[in-house]
Amino acid sequence: MTTPVLSIRNLSVEIPTRQGIVKPVDGVSYDVGKGEILGVVGESGAGKSMAGNAVIGLLNAPAHISGGEIWLNGRRIDPLKGEDMRRLRGKEIGMIFQDPLTSLNPLLTIGDQLTETMLTHLPISRKEARERAIAALEEVGIPGAAERIDSYPHEFSGGMRQRVVIALALCAEPSLVIADEPTTALDVSVQAQIISLLKRLCHERGTAVMLITHDMGVIAEAADRVAVMYAGRLAELGTVRDVLTVPQHPYTHGLMASTPLASQGRKRLHQIPGAMPRLHHMPDGCAFHPRCPHARDKCRAAPLPPVANERAACWFPMLPEEVQ
Amino acid sequence: MSAYVTVRGLTRVFDVSKPWLNRVLEGRKKAFLTAVSDVDFEIEERTTYALVGESGSGKSTIGKMLVGLLNPSEGNVEVEGVNLMTEADADRIAASRSNIQMIFQDPYASLNPRWRVRDIIVEPVAAQGGKTEGLAEKLLEQVGLHASDAGKFPHEFSGGQRQRICIARSLASEPRLIVCDEPTSALDVSVQAQVLNLMSDLKDEFGLTYLLITHDLTVVRHMADRIGVLYLGRLVEEADPETLFNTPKHPYTQMLLSAAPRMDAFGREVPPPQGEIPDPIDPPSGCAFHPRCPIATDVCRKDRPAMRALAASKVACHLAE
């Protein structure tokens, strides 16, 4: 077994607040291998973006990593600070954010932004960087890359901007890309283009991808494995096919059943009763037990079983026959 | 069953010209954006009509024209036989208008943060001088919240609960038609399921008619009785959900359906759709979809296809069969 590109071990993030310390990420562990797309899925407040930000060292104070380890290509990166972390960001880890307009500098041409990134991280000349930038734009499917390289971000449409952001994230040839809701701001037809582009580039280059999204459909189409998060904890981890066809955690099952399907006619949607707990008022035991149809006494009292050996962090995982 | 809402030839043009001085100095012409162009549809009483389209297709503009937030440039909106554009009797128009309410996309932006929930909910009634005693409490329970929530402020609620408050407000004046503009786009999947189920229940309970505006095809499949697909301000296809999802006729509808991410499509490899929505200020000639259409011919570049009946659908395409 080769070492995974990214390995997160028992990661916890804490935010001290006036009402006490809250844990938006609580004991999360997962790996992303070379050329693999790991989907991280969950609803708002599940801690999926917070975990991604912890990896790239972009937690806003007072949020901080309070426990666990983050390993990138066999090197521990969670204690890195300041300049060391900055060197890593962009070079080793590329980032794609939800809104392509706010992640590009409106005052610089896209060519300037691409060459700047490459000159910072790669030992190449300015001329070479420009050639590479044109090649990168061609690769992400921007027509007439040689002319458009001197355009400003506002001259591009939303889908084209997101392509530029992908080119920017990949131009220093990072081994890991963190894509945080990369298609949420885009239309359906453009979303399909961006997902297929991301899949192709990562498989070709062997880049590991952490794809953070709330959309189960995107996960099903793009990811190889999926990590389902609930209230800061990992609920289920496994291959996409396993988790989506035979979910073991009742939350995963509820989430899937409440997603409307285009292949189904009109019928009442499944409802998960209640709402995700506030971080200040986390229930004892399993965080999902107040909403869980199968909860028993053990779920209310005992802390969660580790997700490492088993697929779901659940005392009583659902059996395949319970899942219609 | 009769049509509760009839929309005929609805068109809206926005003037997006630069200021006068810029036009003079830079020698530019006036620019116009046709957001909605010649749209016809009917909504039967107690049914849900869904308008689907990507951004810039004009779906929200149609909703706003229906409730009177925008005036159409051309065309007519008839509600219960009253033509809201040409009717001379102001009282009849006011009576029809009070039967129409709207739910907006963002439940954070559509509730006044300084008002208590009680005042927010009864406002449509209070504005017309109606009796509001106990109304907010009753409505809150109907939408699945607690009567004691009436004294709270909007910030004390989650997104899904806020959308329930918006729904309660829209029900206060006992409307017959509710225009829902992306009612669940800002909500999480499990909350979306709760709100959609609530909307279905209320429709049966109060005999409501919905105009559902959304970009999400799966939501439409669950809610709609009839679907209109919009592209660049024009209806390109109209059918009932069964027909539309099983045998889409228009190439754009086919593209939308195949591009939508599906939960049962592991590692699906389909060629993604080509191109993007064109600039509505300078739309393509002929059929607006022809630059992206896989089957476009010369006639598509020249002539704009008219809406025609085809099997159980209506479709605006020269080549669909």
Short mmCIF file of C-alpha atoms in Angstrom, two decimals, chain B:
data_model
loop_
_atom_site.label_atom_id
_atom_site.label_comp_id
_atom_site.label_asym_id
_atom_site.label_seq_id
_atom_site.Cartn_x
_atom_site.Cartn_y
_atom_site.Cartn_z
CA MET B 1 -61.49 22.91 -14.78
CA SER B 2 -60.77 26.34 -16.06
CA ALA B 3 -57.52 28.24 -16.35
CA TYR B 4 -56.97 30.31 -13.23
CA VAL B 5 -54.11 32.27 -14.73
CA THR B 6 -53.72 32.99 -18.41
CA VAL B 7 -50.54 34.59 -19.70
CA ARG B 8 -50.51 35.78 -23.31
CA GLY B 9 -47.61 37.20 -25.28
CA LEU B 10 -45.82 38.31 -22.12
CA THR B 11 -42.69 40.34 -22.95
CA ARG B 12 -40.33 42.40 -20.84
CA VAL B 13 -37.51 44.51 -22.22
CA PHE B 14 -34.99 46.23 -19.95
CA ASP B 15 -33.09 49.29 -21.03
CA VAL B 16 -29.46 48.53 -20.21
CA SER B 17 -27.92 51.44 -22.07
CA LYS B 18 -24.93 53.33 -20.78
CA PRO B 19 -25.64 56.84 -19.47
CA TRP B 20 -26.41 59.47 -22.12
CA LEU B 21 -22.99 61.17 -21.90
CA ASN B 22 -21.11 57.88 -22.39
CA ARG B 23 -23.25 57.08 -25.41
CA VAL B 24 -22.46 60.45 -26.96
CA LEU B 25 -18.73 60.32 -26.22
CA GLU B 26 -18.19 56.68 -27.09
CA GLY B 27 -20.63 56.66 -29.98
CA ARG B 28 -22.63 53.77 -28.56
CA LYS B 29 -26.23 52.96 -29.33
CA LYS B 30 -28.91 52.29 -26.77
CA ALA B 31 -28.86 48.69 -25.59
CA PHE B 32 -31.88 46.60 -24.71
CA LEU B 33 -32.09 43.30 -22.93
CA THR B 34 -35.11 41.18 -23.71
CA ALA B 35 -35.55 39.18 -20.53
CA VAL B 36 -38.89 37.62 -21.44
CA SER B 37 -40.20 37.37 -24.93
CA ASP B 38 -43.67 36.36 -26.09
CA VAL B 39 -44.43 33.80 -23.38
CA ASP B 40 -47.83 32.07 -23.31
CA PHE B 41 -49.06 29.67 -20.68
CA GLU B 42 -52.07 28.81 -18.58
CA ILE B 43 -52.28 27.57 -15.02
CA GLU B 44 -55.27 25.42 -14.11
CA GLU B 45 -56.87 26.00 -10.75
CA ARG B 46 -55.39 23.94 -7.87
CA THR B 47 -52.40 22.75 -9.88
CA THR B 48 -48.70 23.51 -9.81
CA TYR B 49 -47.16 25.01 -12.91
CA ALA B 50 -43.38 24.97 -12.91
CA LEU B 51 -41.10 27.26 -14.88
CA VAL B 52 -37.62 25.75 -15.26
CA GLY B 53 -34.57 27.38 -16.71
CA GLU B 54 -30.97 28.31 -16.08
CA SER B 55 -29.87 31.75 -14.95
CA GLY B 56 -30.87 34.47 -17.37
CA SER B 57 -33.78 32.49 -18.79
CA GLY B 58 -36.28 35.05 -17.49
CA LYS B 59 -38.12 32.79 -15.05
CA SER B 60 -37.98 35.19 -12.10
CA THR B 61 -38.98 38.12 -14.31
CA ILE B 62 -42.15 36.25 -15.29
CA GLY B 63 -42.93 35.64 -11.61
CA LYS B 64 -42.44 39.29 -10.77
CA MET B 65 -44.71 40.38 -13.62
CA LEU B 66 -47.40 38.01 -12.42
CA VAL B 67 -47.48 39.44 -8.89
CA GLY B 68 -47.16 43.01 -10.17
CA LEU B 69 -43.63 43.79 -8.99
CA LEU B 70 -42.71 44.54 -12.61
CA ASN B 71 -44.85 45.80 -15.46
CA PRO B 72 -44.76 43.86 -18.71
CA SER B 73 -43.55 45.69 -21.80
CA GLU B 74 -46.16 43.84 -23.81
CA GLY B 75 -48.70 41.11 -23.29
CA ASN B 76 -51.44 40.29 -20.85
CA VAL B 77 -51.84 38.54 -17.53
CA GLU B 78 -55.35 37.36 -16.75
CA VAL B 79 -56.21 36.10 -13.29
CA GLU B 80 -59.71 34.71 -12.72
CA GLY B 81 -60.85 36.34 -15.92
CA VAL B 82 -59.64 39.80 -14.86
CA ASN B 83 -57.07 41.23 -17.24
CA LEU B 84 -54.62 42.90 -14.90
CA MET B 85 -53.14 45.02 -17.69
CA THR B 86 -56.26 46.48 -19.31
CA GLU B 87 -58.96 46.30 -16.64
CA ALA B 88 -60.30 49.79 -15.93
CA ASP B 89 -61.92 49.05 -12.58
CA ALA B 90 -59.23 49.54 -9.91
CA ASP B 91 -61.26 47.63 -7.31
CA ARG B 92 -61.43 44.51 -9.43
CA ILE B 93 -57.67 44.64 -9.97
CA ALA B 94 -57.06 45.11 -6.24
CA ALA B 95 -59.36 42.17 -5.47
CA SER B 96 -57.46 39.91 -7.90
CA ARG B 97 -54.09 41.08 -6.67
CA SER B 98 -54.96 40.27 -3.07
CA ASN B 99 -55.44 36.66 -4.17
CA ILE B 100 -51.80 36.44 -5.25
CA GLN B 101 -48.86 36.08 -2.86
CA MET B 102 -45.18 35.35 -3.32
CA ILE B 103 -42.46 33.34 -1.57
CA PHE B 104 -38.88 34.41 -2.26
CA GLN B 105 -35.66 32.45 -2.52
CA ASP B 106 -33.64 33.86 0.35
CA PRO B 107 -35.43 33.57 3.69
CA TYR B 108 -32.67 35.65 5.27
CA ALA B 109 -33.30 38.67 3.06
CA SER B 110 -37.10 38.54 2.86
CA LEU B 111 -37.93 38.94 6.56
CA ASN B 112 -37.53 42.31 8.27
CA PRO B 113 -34.98 41.70 11.06
CA ARG B 114 -36.52 44.38 13.29
CA TRP B 115 -40.05 43.05 13.21
CA ARG B 116 -41.42 40.32 15.41
CA VAL B 117 -42.61 37.20 13.59
CA ARG B 118 -46.23 38.00 14.57
CA ASP B 119 -46.10 41.40 12.83
CA ILE B 120 -44.38 39.94 9.77
CA ILE B 121 -47.00 37.25 9.31
CA VAL B 122 -50.11 39.41 9.75
CA GLU B 123 -48.81 42.33 7.66
CA PRO B 124 -50.59 41.30 4.42
CA VAL B 125 -53.89 41.32 6.37
CA ALA B 126 -53.13 44.38 8.49
CA ALA B 127 -52.22 46.35 5.36
CA GLN B 128 -55.76 45.83 4.10
CA GLY B 129 -57.25 46.68 7.49
CA GLY B 130 -58.28 43.09 8.27
CA LYS B 131 -58.67 41.41 11.66
CA THR B 132 -55.38 39.90 12.83
CA GLU B 133 -56.23 38.59 16.32
CA GLY B 134 -54.60 35.18 16.85
CA LEU B 135 -53.94 34.79 13.12
CA ALA B 136 -50.15 34.56 13.40
CA GLU B 137 -50.34 31.86 16.08
CA LYS B 138 -52.77 29.77 14.01
CA LEU B 139 -50.64 30.05 10.87
CA LEU B 140 -47.41 29.25 12.69
CA GLU B 141 -48.90 25.96 13.88
CA GLN B 142 -50.13 25.20 10.38
CA VAL B 143 -46.61 25.51 8.97
CA GLY B 144 -45.13 23.31 11.72
CA LEU B 145 -43.78 25.94 14.11
CA HIS B 146 -45.01 26.76 17.61
CA ALA B 147 -47.55 29.45 18.49
CA SER B 148 -45.13 30.88 21.05
CA ASP B 149 -42.67 31.63 18.24
CA ALA B 150 -44.82 34.63 17.28
CA GLY B 151 -43.05 36.88 19.77
CA LYS B 152 -39.55 36.07 18.48
CA PHE B 153 -37.41 37.85 15.90
CA PRO B 154 -36.30 36.28 12.58
CA HIS B 155 -32.66 35.85 13.67
CA GLU B 156 -33.74 33.29 16.25
CA PHE B 157 -34.70 30.83 13.49
CA SER B 158 -32.78 28.58 11.12
CA GLY B 159 -33.07 28.86 7.33
CA GLY B 160 -35.78 26.21 7.04
CA GLN B 161 -37.80 27.72 9.87
CA ARG B 162 -37.53 31.15 8.25
CA GLN B 163 -38.86 29.76 5.00
CA ARG B 164 -41.80 28.36 7.00
CA ILE B 165 -42.41 31.88 8.36
CA CYS B 166 -42.37 33.20 4.78
CA ILE B 167 -44.91 30.54 3.84
CA ALA B 168 -47.09 31.49 6.84
CA ARG B 169 -46.97 35.14 5.76
CA SER B 170 -47.94 34.26 2.22
CA LEU B 171 -50.96 32.31 3.54
CA ALA B 172 -52.18 35.09 5.85
CA SER B 173 -54.36 36.90 3.34
CA GLU B 174 -55.90 33.62 2.19
CA PRO B 175 -54.53 33.82 -1.35
CA ARG B 176 -55.46 31.42 -4.11
CA LEU B 177 -52.26 31.70 -6.12
CA ILE B 178 -48.74 31.66 -4.65
CA VAL B 179 -45.74 32.43 -6.82
CA CYS B 180 -42.77 30.52 -5.35
CA ASP B 181 -39.45 31.81 -6.66
CA GLU B 182 -36.76 29.20 -5.90
CA PRO B 183 -38.36 28.43 -2.51
CA THR B 184 -35.82 25.78 -1.50
CA SER B 185 -32.61 26.74 -3.33
CA ALA B 186 -31.05 28.25 -0.20
CA LEU B 187 -31.91 25.24 1.96
CA ASP B 188 -30.13 21.99 2.79
CA VAL B 189 -31.42 18.74 1.29
CA SER B 190 -33.12 17.43 4.44
CA VAL B 191 -34.72 20.84 5.11
CA GLN B 192 -35.75 21.13 1.47
CA ALA B 193 -37.65 17.86 1.81
CA GLN B 194 -39.53 19.22 4.83
CA VAL B 195 -40.45 22.48 3.07
CA LEU B 196 -41.53 20.76 -0.17
CA ASN B 197 -43.73 18.33 1.75
CA LEU B 198 -45.24 21.25 3.68
CA MET B 199 -45.99 23.05 0.42
CA SER B 200 -47.76 19.98 -0.98
CA ASP B 201 -49.83 19.58 2.20
CA LEU B 202 -50.88 23.23 2.24
CA LYS B 203 -51.82 23.07 -1.42
CA ASP B 204 -54.30 20.28 -0.69
CA GLU B 205 -55.54 21.86 2.52
CA PHE B 206 -56.20 25.36 1.18
CA GLY B 207 -56.83 24.53 -2.48
CA LEU B 208 -53.87 26.62 -3.61
CA THR B 209 -52.50 27.14 -7.09
CA TYR B 210 -48.71 27.41 -7.36
CA LEU B 211 -46.41 28.92 -9.90
CA LEU B 212 -43.10 27.25 -9.01
CA ILE B 213 -39.99 28.91 -10.39
CA THR B 214 -36.81 26.87 -10.08
CA HIS B 215 -33.64 25.70 -11.79
CA ASP B 216 -33.78 22.30 -10.09
CA LEU B 217 -35.31 19.64 -12.30
CA THR B 218 -35.65 17.11 -9.50
CA VAL B 219 -37.77 19.50 -7.42
CA VAL B 220 -39.96 20.10 -10.45
CA ARG B 221 -40.43 16.39 -10.99
CA HIS B 222 -41.80 16.06 -7.46
CA MET B 223 -44.03 19.10 -7.38
CA ALA B 224 -45.33 20.06 -10.80
CA ASP B 225 -48.46 19.15 -12.73
CA ARG B 226 -47.23 20.97 -15.80
CA ILE B 227 -43.76 22.19 -16.71
CA GLY B 228 -42.59 25.00 -18.95
CA VAL B 229 -38.91 25.01 -19.94
CA LEU B 230 -37.45 28.46 -20.60
CA TYR B 231 -34.37 29.32 -22.62
CA LEU B 232 -33.23 32.90 -23.05
CA GLY B 233 -36.64 34.37 -22.27
CA ARG B 234 -38.71 32.04 -24.42
CA LEU B 235 -40.67 28.90 -23.68
CA VAL B 236 -39.05 26.07 -25.62
CA GLU B 237 -41.10 23.16 -24.36
CA GLU B 238 -44.19 22.57 -22.28
CA ALA B 239 -45.51 19.23 -21.06
CA ASP B 240 -46.65 17.27 -18.03
CA PRO B 241 -43.80 15.85 -15.92
CA GLU B 242 -44.27 12.26 -17.07
CA THR B 243 -43.95 13.20 -20.73
CA LEU B 244 -41.19 15.75 -20.23
CA PHE B 245 -38.92 13.47 -18.22
CA ASN B 246 -39.56 10.31 -20.25
CA THR B 247 -39.67 11.73 -23.77
CA PRO B 248 -38.14 15.22 -23.84
CA LYS B 249 -38.61 16.66 -27.32
CA HIS B 250 -36.55 19.84 -27.41
CA PRO B 251 -32.75 19.38 -27.66
CA TYR B 252 -32.31 21.89 -24.82
CA THR B 253 -34.57 19.90 -22.50
CA GLN B 254 -32.69 16.75 -23.46
CA MET B 255 -29.40 18.48 -22.68
CA LEU B 256 -30.66 19.74 -19.30
CA LEU B 257 -31.89 16.31 -18.30
CA SER B 258 -28.68 14.55 -19.26
CA ALA B 259 -26.47 17.19 -17.61
CA ALA B 260 -28.22 17.15 -14.22
CA PRO B 261 -26.15 15.19 -11.70
CA ARG B 262 -27.81 11.95 -10.73
CA MET B 263 -27.36 9.91 -7.61
CA ASP B 264 -27.45 6.62 -9.45
CA ALA B 265 -24.84 7.61 -12.02
CA PHE B 266 -21.54 6.42 -10.55
CA GLY B 267 -18.62 7.47 -12.67
CA ARG B 268 -20.96 8.23 -15.54
CA GLU B 269 -19.07 9.32 -18.64
CA VAL B 270 -21.29 11.41 -20.84
CA PRO B 271 -19.99 14.16 -23.06
CA PRO B 272 -20.88 17.36 -21.18
CA PRO B 273 -23.05 19.94 -22.93
CA GLN B 274 -21.36 22.40 -25.25
CA GLY B 275 -21.18 26.16 -24.80
CA GLU B 276 -22.95 28.50 -22.45
CA ILE B 277 -26.07 30.62 -22.42
CA PRO B 278 -25.58 33.41 -25.02
CA ASP B 279 -25.64 37.12 -24.25
CA PRO B 280 -29.31 38.17 -24.03
CA ILE B 281 -28.46 41.69 -25.24
CA ASP B 282 -27.25 40.22 -28.52
CA PRO B 283 -29.12 36.92 -28.90
CA PRO B 284 -28.38 34.51 -31.77
CA SER B 285 -30.51 34.71 -34.90
CA GLY B 286 -33.30 32.22 -35.49
CA CYS B 287 -33.61 29.68 -32.71
CA ALA B 288 -31.67 31.01 -29.70
CA PHE B 289 -30.39 27.52 -28.93
CA HIS B 290 -28.84 26.82 -32.35
CA PRO B 291 -25.17 27.58 -31.44
CA ARG B 292 -25.27 24.83 -28.79
CA CYS B 293 -27.66 22.47 -30.52
CA PRO B 294 -26.24 19.16 -31.80
CA ILE B 295 -28.85 18.86 -34.57
CA ALA B 296 -29.11 22.47 -35.77
CA THR B 297 -29.49 23.07 -39.50
CA ASP B 298 -29.64 26.18 -41.68
CA VAL B 299 -33.31 26.75 -41.02
CA CYS B 300 -32.57 26.98 -37.26
CA ARG B 301 -30.09 29.78 -37.89
CA LYS B 302 -32.57 31.77 -39.96
CA ASP B 303 -36.08 31.23 -38.63
CA ARG B 304 -37.27 31.27 -35.08
CA PRO B 305 -39.40 28.17 -34.46
CA ALA B 306 -42.96 28.73 -33.26
CA MET B 307 -44.51 26.71 -30.45
CA ARG B 308 -46.30 23.69 -31.90
CA ALA B 309 -48.13 20.73 -30.47
CA LEU B 310 -46.27 17.44 -30.72
CA ALA B 311 -47.78 14.32 -29.17
CA ALA B 312 -48.51 15.27 -25.54
CA SER B 313 -46.03 18.16 -25.50
CA LYS B 314 -45.74 21.60 -26.97
CA VAL B 315 -42.34 22.35 -28.38
CA ALA B 316 -40.63 25.26 -30.14
CA CYS B 317 -38.21 23.45 -32.45
CA HIS B 318 -38.09 22.96 -36.20
CA LEU B 319 -36.65 19.49 -36.01
CA ALA B 320 -38.17 17.85 -32.93
CA GLU B 321 -40.26 14.82 -33.67
#
